[in-house]
XYZ file of C-alpha atoms in Angstrom:
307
model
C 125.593 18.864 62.355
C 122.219 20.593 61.684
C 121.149 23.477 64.025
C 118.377 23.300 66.517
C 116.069 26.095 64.029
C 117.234 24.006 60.550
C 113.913 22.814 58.455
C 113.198 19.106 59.950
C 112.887 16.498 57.347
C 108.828 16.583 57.444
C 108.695 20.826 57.083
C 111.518 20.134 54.053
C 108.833 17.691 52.405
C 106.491 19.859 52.439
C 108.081 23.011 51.083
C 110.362 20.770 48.512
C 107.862 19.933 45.582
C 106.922 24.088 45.938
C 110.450 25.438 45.253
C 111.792 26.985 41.757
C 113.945 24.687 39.534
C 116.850 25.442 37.447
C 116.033 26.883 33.822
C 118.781 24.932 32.164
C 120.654 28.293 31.422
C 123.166 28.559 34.333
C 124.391 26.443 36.712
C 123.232 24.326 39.134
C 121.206 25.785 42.282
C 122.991 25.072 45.584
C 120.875 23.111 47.745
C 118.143 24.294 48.446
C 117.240 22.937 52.055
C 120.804 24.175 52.982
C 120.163 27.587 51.903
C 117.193 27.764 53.658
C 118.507 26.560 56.737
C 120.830 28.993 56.027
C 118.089 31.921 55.631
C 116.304 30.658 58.659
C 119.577 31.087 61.348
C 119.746 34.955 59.984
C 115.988 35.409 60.482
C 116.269 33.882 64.257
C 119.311 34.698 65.585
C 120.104 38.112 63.621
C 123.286 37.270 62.961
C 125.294 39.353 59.901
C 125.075 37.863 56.549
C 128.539 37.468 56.654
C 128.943 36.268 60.001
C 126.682 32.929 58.789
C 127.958 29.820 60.501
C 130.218 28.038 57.361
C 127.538 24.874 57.345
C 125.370 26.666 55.528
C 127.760 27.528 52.129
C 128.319 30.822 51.195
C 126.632 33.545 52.690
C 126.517 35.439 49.753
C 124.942 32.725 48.044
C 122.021 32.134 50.873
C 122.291 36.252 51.007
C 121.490 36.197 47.073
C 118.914 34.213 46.997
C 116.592 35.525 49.327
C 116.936 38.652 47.969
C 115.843 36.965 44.707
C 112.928 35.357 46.770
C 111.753 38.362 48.149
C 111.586 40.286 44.953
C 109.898 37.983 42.957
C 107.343 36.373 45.072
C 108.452 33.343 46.148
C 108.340 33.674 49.834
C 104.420 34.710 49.168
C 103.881 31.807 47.176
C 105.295 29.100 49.709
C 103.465 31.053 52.288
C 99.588 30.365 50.432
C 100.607 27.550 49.456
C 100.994 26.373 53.399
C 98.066 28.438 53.743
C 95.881 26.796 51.316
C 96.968 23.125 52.539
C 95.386 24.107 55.884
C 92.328 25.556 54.238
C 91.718 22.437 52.803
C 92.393 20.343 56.285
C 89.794 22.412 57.795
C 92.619 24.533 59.602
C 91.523 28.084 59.108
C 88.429 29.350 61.166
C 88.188 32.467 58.980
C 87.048 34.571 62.000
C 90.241 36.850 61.723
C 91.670 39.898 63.573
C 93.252 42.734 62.314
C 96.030 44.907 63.839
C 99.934 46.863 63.394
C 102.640 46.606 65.419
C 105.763 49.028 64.868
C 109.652 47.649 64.440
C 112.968 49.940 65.392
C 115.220 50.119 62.350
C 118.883 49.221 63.014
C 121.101 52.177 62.411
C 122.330 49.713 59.484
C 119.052 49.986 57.119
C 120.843 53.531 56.391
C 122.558 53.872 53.328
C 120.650 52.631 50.861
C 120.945 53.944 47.177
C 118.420 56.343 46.262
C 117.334 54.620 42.790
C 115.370 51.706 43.226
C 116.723 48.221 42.512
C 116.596 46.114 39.338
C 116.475 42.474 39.243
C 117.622 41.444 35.748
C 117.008 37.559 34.856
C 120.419 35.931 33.174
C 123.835 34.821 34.975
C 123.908 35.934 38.319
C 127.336 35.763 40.627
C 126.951 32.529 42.490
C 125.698 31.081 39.537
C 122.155 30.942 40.076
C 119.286 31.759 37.685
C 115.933 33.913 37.879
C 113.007 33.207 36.830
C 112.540 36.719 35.667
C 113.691 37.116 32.073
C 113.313 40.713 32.110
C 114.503 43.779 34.271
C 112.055 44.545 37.213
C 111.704 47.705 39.068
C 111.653 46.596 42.561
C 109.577 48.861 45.470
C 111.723 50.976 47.581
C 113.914 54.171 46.171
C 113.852 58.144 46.579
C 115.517 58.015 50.528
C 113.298 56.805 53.972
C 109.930 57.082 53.040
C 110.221 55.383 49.532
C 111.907 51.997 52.033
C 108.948 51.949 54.415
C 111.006 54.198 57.174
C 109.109 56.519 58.930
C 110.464 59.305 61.403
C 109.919 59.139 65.545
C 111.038 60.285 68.396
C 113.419 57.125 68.507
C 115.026 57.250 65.318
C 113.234 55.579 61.914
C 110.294 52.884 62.319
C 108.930 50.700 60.191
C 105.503 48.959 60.912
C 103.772 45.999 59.857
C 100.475 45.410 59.440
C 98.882 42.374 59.425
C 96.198 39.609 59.488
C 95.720 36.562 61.991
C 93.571 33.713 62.580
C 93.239 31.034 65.408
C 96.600 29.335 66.905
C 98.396 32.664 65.832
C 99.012 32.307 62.189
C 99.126 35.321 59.808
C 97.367 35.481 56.761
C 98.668 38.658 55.029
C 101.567 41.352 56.029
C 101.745 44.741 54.930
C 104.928 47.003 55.376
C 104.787 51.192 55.896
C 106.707 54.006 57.436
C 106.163 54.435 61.527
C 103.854 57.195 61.319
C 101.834 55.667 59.146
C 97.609 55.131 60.655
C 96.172 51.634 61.191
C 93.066 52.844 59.961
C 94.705 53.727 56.861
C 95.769 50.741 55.903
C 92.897 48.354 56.779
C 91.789 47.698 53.535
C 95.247 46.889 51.801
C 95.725 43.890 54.572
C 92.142 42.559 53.581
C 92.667 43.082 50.076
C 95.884 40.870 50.382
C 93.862 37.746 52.148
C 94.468 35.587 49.138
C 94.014 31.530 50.031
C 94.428 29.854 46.558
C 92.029 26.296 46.240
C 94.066 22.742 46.461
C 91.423 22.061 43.968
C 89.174 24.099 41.410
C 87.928 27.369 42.611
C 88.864 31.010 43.315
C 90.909 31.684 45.774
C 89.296 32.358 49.074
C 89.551 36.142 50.184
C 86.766 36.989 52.196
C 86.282 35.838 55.830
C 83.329 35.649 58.224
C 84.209 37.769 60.573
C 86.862 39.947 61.445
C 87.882 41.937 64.837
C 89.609 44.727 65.730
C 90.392 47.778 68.334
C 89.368 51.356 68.220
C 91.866 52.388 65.959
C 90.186 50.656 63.057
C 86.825 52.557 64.255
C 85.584 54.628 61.302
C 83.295 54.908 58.397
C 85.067 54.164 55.564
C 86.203 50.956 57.472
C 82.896 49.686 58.286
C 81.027 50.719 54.771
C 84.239 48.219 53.446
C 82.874 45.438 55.285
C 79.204 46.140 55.099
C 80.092 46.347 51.194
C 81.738 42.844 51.328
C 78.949 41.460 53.878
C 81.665 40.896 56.427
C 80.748 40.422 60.238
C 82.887 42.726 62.598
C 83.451 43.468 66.128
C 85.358 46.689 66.174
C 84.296 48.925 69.648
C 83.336 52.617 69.033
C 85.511 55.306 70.148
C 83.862 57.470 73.282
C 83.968 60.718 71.042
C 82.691 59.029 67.880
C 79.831 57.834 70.591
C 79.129 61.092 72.194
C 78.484 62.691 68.548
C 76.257 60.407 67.596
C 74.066 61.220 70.748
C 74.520 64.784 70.311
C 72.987 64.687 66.641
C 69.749 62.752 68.249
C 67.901 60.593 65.947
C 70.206 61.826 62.861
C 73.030 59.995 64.122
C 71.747 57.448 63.955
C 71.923 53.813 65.797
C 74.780 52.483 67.197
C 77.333 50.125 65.290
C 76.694 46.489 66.247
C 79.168 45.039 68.601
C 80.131 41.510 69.698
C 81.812 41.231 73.028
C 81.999 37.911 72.982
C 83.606 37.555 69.386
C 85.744 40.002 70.215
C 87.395 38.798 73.704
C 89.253 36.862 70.439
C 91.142 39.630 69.260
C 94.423 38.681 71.346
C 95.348 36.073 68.445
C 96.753 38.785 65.940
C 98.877 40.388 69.393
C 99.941 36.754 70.518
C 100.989 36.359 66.496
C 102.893 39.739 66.583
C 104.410 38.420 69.673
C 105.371 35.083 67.744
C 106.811 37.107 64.603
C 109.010 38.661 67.150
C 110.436 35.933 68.819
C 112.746 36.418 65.359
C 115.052 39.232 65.919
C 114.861 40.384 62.046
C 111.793 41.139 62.481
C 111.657 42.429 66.282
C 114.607 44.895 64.775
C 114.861 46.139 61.232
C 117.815 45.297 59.394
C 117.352 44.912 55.872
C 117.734 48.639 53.992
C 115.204 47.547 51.096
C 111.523 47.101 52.470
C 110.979 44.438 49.763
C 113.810 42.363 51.296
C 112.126 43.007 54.904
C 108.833 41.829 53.433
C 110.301 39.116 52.613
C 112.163 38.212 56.059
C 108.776 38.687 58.076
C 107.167 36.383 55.409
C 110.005 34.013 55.920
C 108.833 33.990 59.781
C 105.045 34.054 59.457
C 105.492 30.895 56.808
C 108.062 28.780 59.824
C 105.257 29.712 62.688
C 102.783 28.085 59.743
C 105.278 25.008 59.190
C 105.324 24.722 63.352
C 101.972 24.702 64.329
């Protein structure tokens, strides 16, 4: 008996023509819709690894593998490739907003080893294969700050950053340590807007218009978008406003805002809000950020599947 958060059989037709296949070099993959039904009860419920109800195989088999998903891109694939089928439906409205939002790490992200990880392609313990036929430094290593940890009042934080368009749907996730600004990290989430084609074509990375709060409110952020002809709505902070009058006419004018376009902002918070309605991501508990990455792409690519 399936559970109420298990793929349904139209989501699993979508997402099986997209999955990896067996290389011919180990065994055979265990089934894939069960693992991922498997990886889906973890994300939403928070459950252990091992505590995985025993319909879904071996936990460290659906464990394993999206580990292996994680680190080489797979979640990220399935996730544009969602992306681009709605792109081509006429789904995406491309007037985006951008904002963070910060998670509390579990007191079990501790203890991770200090050298970063290796994925090595070959024989792996449950029997499955890699598509990586060399050994890959993973991201993460050297203590907290090298797995996206950051120090607070309230113990270690992580925070994601991320992307959003209409009905709530995110369009690209970046992980950093709590303390880390939003302003700081505007350009890496709109350098990671990637939409491939269905058909011919570049993939689509620039949108029409995107919005955000104060905290985004700078120059380097709006010479970005000026440089890439993007439309924004992002307010201007009171003191950034009062030096501009005090310099006169070298301040110069004002930066153009849309009230109107941006009374929209509240997708990327309702989106934050629907990322978090998955307790792996409203608490941390994955010790490698790459593995985290990986379980908040797991939940921005089931809000995709369900709208």
């Amino acid at each position: 008996m399936g559970s109420r958060g298990d793929l349904t059989d139209g989501q699993w037709e979508r997402l099986r023509p997209l999955l990896p296949v067996g290389n011919g070099r180990c065994g055979r993959w265990r089934d894939h819709r069960q693992v991922i039904n498997g990886i889906l009860c973890r994300t939403r419920t928070g459950v252990p690894w091992r505590d995985l109800p025993g319909r879904y195989g071996s936990w460290k088999t659906v464990h394993e593998r999206h580990r292996r998903w994680s680190a080489d891109g797979t979640w990220e694939r399935l996730l544009q490739r969602v992306q681009a089928e709605a792109d081509a439906a006429g789904g995406i409205d491309w007037d985006i907003s951008v904002d963070s939002t910060s998670i509390r790490a579990h007191h079990h992200v501790a203890g991770a080893r200090h050298a970063p990880p290796v994925l090595k392609g070959g024989r792996a313990r449950d029997q499955e294969c890699s598509d990586v036929d060399r050994a890959v430094q993973l991201p993460g290593g050297g203590g907290a700050a090298g797995e996206a940890l950051g120090r607070s009042r309230g113990g270690h934080t992580t925070k994601i950053h991320l992307s959003a368009k209409g009905y709530c749907r995110v369009l690209s996730l970046v992980v950093t340590p709590g303390q880390r600004a939003d302003c700081t990290q505007f350009e890496p989430v709109m350098d990671k807007i990637r939409v491939p084609r269905m058909t011919t074509g570049r993939p689509r990375t620039t949108p029409d218009s995107v919005s955000a709060d104060k905290a985004y409110s700078n120059r380097r952020t709006r010479r970005y978008l000026r440089r890439r002809a993007i439309r924004h709505a992002i307010p201007e902070k009171a003191d950034q406003a009062a030096n501009r009058r005090k310099r006169g006419s070298a301040g110069g004018r004002p930066p153009g805002f849309d009230k109107e376009r941006y009374k929209k902002r509240n997708v990327v918070e309702r989106a934050i809000n629907k990322l978090k309605n998955y307790r792996t991501v409203a608490t941390r508990y994955d010790k490698r950020v790459y593995v985290f990455l990986g379980t908040v792409t797991v939940a921005a690519l089931i809000i995709w599947l369900r709208s």
